[in-house]
Amino acid sequence: ERIAETTEGYTGADLAALCREAAILALREAGKPTKVEMRHFLKAIEVVKPSVTKEDLERYKRIAEEFKRMLA
């Protein structure tokens, strides 16, 4: 839940990048493959930012509404 709360606006690709970054952080820390913990995700969130801005999201919502009206 904590990750979901802090990743609003993240796309699927953004979330995949976040997971990769967290795994890399864990690997660098341990020097070998290891368990990825919440602290790794929280640190990764500082680096991996959402690729969709709030303005983009609002624009997509307006377009979706226009299409709904056109199809109704």
Coordinates of N, CA and C in Angstrom, one line a residue:
E1 N 0.8 -1.2 0.0 CA 0.0 0.0 0.0 C 0.9 1.3 0.0
R2 N 2.0 1.2 0.7 CA 2.8 2.4 0.8 C 3.4 2.8 -0.5
I3 N 3.8 1.8 -1.3 CA 4.3 2.1 -2.6 C 3.2 2.7 -3.5
A4 N 2.0 2.1 -3.5 CA 0.9 2.5 -4.3 C 0.5 4.0 -3.9
E5 N 0.6 4.3 -2.6 CA 0.3 5.7 -2.2 C 1.3 6.7 -2.7
T6 N 2.5 6.3 -2.9 CA 3.6 7.3 -3.3 C 3.9 7.2 -4.8
T7 N 3.2 6.4 -5.6 CA 3.5 6.3 -7.0 C 2.3 6.7 -7.9
E8 N 1.5 7.7 -7.4 CA 0.4 8.2 -8.2 C 1.0 8.8 -9.5
G9 N 0.4 8.5 -10.6 CA 0.9 9.1 -11.9 C 1.9 8.2 -12.5
Y10 N 2.4 7.2 -11.9 CA 3.4 6.3 -12.5 C 2.7 5.4 -13.5
T11 N 3.3 5.2 -14.6 CA 2.8 4.3 -15.6 C 3.4 2.9 -15.3
G12 N 2.9 1.9 -16.1 CA 3.5 0.5 -15.9 C 5.0 0.5 -16.1
A13 N 5.4 1.2 -17.1 CA 6.9 1.3 -17.4 C 7.6 2.0 -16.3
D14 N 7.0 3.0 -15.7 CA 7.6 3.7 -14.5 C 7.8 2.8 -13.4
L15 N 6.7 2.0 -13.1 CA 6.8 1.0 -12.0 C 7.8 -0.1 -12.2
A16 N 7.9 -0.5 -13.5 CA 9.0 -1.5 -13.8 C 10.3 -0.9 -13.6
A17 N 10.5 0.4 -13.9 CA 11.8 1.0 -13.7 C 12.1 1.2 -12.2
L18 N 11.0 1.5 -11.5 CA 11.2 1.6 -10.0 C 11.6 0.2 -9.4
C19 N 11.0 -0.8 -9.8 CA 11.4 -2.2 -9.4 C 12.8 -2.5 -9.7
R20 N 13.2 -2.2 -11.0 CA 14.6 -2.4 -11.4 C 15.6 -1.6 -10.5
E21 N 15.3 -0.4 -10.3 CA 16.2 0.5 -9.5 C 16.3 0.0 -8.0
A22 N 15.1 -0.5 -7.5 CA 15.2 -1.0 -6.1 C 16.0 -2.3 -6.1
A23 N 15.9 -3.1 -7.1 CA 16.7 -4.4 -7.1 C 18.2 -4.0 -7.3
I24 N 18.5 -3.0 -8.1 CA 19.9 -2.6 -8.3 C 20.5 -2.1 -6.9
L25 N 19.7 -1.3 -6.2 CA 20.1 -0.8 -5.0 C 20.4 -1.9 -4.0
A26 N 19.5 -2.9 -3.9 CA 19.7 -4.0 -3.0 C 21.0 -4.8 -3.4
L27 N 21.2 -5.0 -4.7 CA 22.3 -5.7 -5.2 C 23.6 -5.0 -4.8
R28 N 23.7 -3.7 -5.1 CA 24.9 -2.9 -4.8 C 25.2 -3.0 -3.3
E29 N 24.1 -2.9 -2.5 CA 24.3 -2.9 -1.0 C 24.9 -4.2 -0.5
A30 N 24.3 -5.3 -1.0 CA 24.7 -6.6 -0.5 C 25.9 -7.2 -1.3
G31 N 26.1 -6.7 -2.5 CA 27.2 -7.3 -3.3 C 26.9 -8.6 -3.9
K32 N 25.6 -9.1 -3.8 CA 25.2 -10.3 -4.4 C 23.6 -10.2 -4.4
P33 N 23.0 -11.1 -5.2 CA 21.5 -11.1 -5.3 C 21.0 -11.3 -3.9
T34 N 20.0 -10.5 -3.5 CA 19.4 -10.5 -2.2 C 18.0 -10.1 -2.2
K35 N 17.4 -10.1 -1.1 CA 16.0 -9.7 -0.9 C 15.8 -8.2 -1.1
V36 N 14.9 -7.7 -1.9 CA 14.6 -6.3 -2.0 C 13.6 -5.9 -0.9
E37 N 14.0 -4.9 -0.2 CA 13.1 -4.5 1.0 C 12.5 -3.1 0.7
M38 N 11.5 -2.8 1.6 CA 10.8 -1.5 1.4 C 11.8 -0.3 1.3
R39 N 12.8 -0.4 2.1 CA 13.8 0.8 2.1 C 14.4 0.9 0.7
H40 N 14.6 -0.1 0.0 CA 15.1 0.0 -1.4 C 14.1 0.7 -2.3
F41 N 12.9 0.3 -2.1 CA 11.8 0.9 -2.9 C 11.7 2.4 -2.6
L42 N 11.8 2.7 -1.3 CA 11.7 4.1 -0.9 C 12.8 5.0 -1.4
K43 N 14.0 4.4 -1.5 CA 15.2 5.1 -2.0 C 15.0 5.2 -3.5
A44 N 14.5 4.2 -4.2 CA 14.3 4.2 -5.6 C 13.3 5.2 -6.1
I45 N 12.3 5.5 -5.2 CA 11.3 6.5 -5.5 C 11.9 7.9 -5.6
E46 N 13.0 8.1 -4.9 CA 13.7 9.4 -5.0 C 14.4 9.6 -6.3
V47 N 14.7 8.5 -7.0 CA 15.4 8.5 -8.3 C 14.4 8.4 -9.5
V48 N 13.5 7.5 -9.4 CA 12.6 7.2 -10.5 C 11.3 8.1 -10.3
K49 N 11.1 9.0 -11.2 CA 9.9 9.9 -11.1 C 8.9 9.5 -12.2
P50 N 7.6 9.8 -12.0 CA 6.6 9.5 -13.0 C 6.9 10.2 -14.3
S51 N 6.6 9.5 -15.4 CA 6.8 10.1 -16.8 C 5.6 10.8 -17.3
V52 N 4.5 10.7 -16.6 CA 3.2 11.4 -17.0 C 3.0 12.5 -16.0
T53 N 2.9 13.7 -16.4 CA 2.7 14.9 -15.6 C 1.2 15.0 -15.2
K54 N 0.9 15.7 -14.2 CA -0.6 15.9 -13.9 C -1.3 16.6 -15.0
E55 N -0.6 17.5 -15.8 CA -1.2 18.1 -16.9 C -1.5 17.1 -18.0
D56 N -0.6 16.2 -18.2 CA -0.8 15.1 -19.2 C -2.0 14.3 -18.8
L57 N -2.1 13.9 -17.6 CA -3.2 13.1 -17.1 C -4.5 13.8 -17.3
E58 N -4.6 15.1 -17.0 CA -5.8 15.8 -17.2 C -6.2 15.9 -18.6
R59 N -5.2 16.1 -19.5 CA -5.5 16.1 -20.9 C -6.0 14.8 -21.4
Y60 N -5.5 13.7 -20.9 CA -6.0 12.3 -21.3 C -7.4 12.1 -20.8
K61 N -7.7 12.6 -19.6 CA -9.1 12.5 -19.1 C -10.0 13.3 -20.0
R62 N -9.6 14.5 -20.4 CA -10.5 15.3 -21.3 C -10.8 14.6 -22.6
I63 N -9.7 14.0 -23.2 CA -9.8 13.3 -24.4 C -10.8 12.1 -24.3
A64 N -10.6 11.4 -23.2 CA -11.5 10.2 -22.9 C -12.9 10.6 -22.8
E65 N -13.2 11.7 -22.1 CA -14.6 12.2 -22.0 C -15.1 12.6 -23.3
E66 N -14.3 13.3 -24.2 CA -14.8 13.6 -25.5 C -15.2 12.4 -26.3
F67 N -14.3 11.4 -26.2 CA -14.7 10.1 -27.0 C -15.9 9.5 -26.5
K68 N -16.1 9.5 -25.1 CA -17.4 9.0 -24.6 C -18.6 9.7 -25.1
R69 N -18.5 11.1 -25.2 CA -19.6 11.8 -25.7 C -19.9 11.5 -27.2
M70 N -18.8 11.4 -27.9 CA -18.9 11.1 -29.4 C -19.6 9.7 -29.6
L71 N -19.3 8.8 -28.7 CA -19.8 7.4 -28.9 C -21.2 7.2 -28.3
A72 N -21.6 8.2 -27.5 CA -23.0 8.1 -26.8 C -24.1 8.4 -27.7

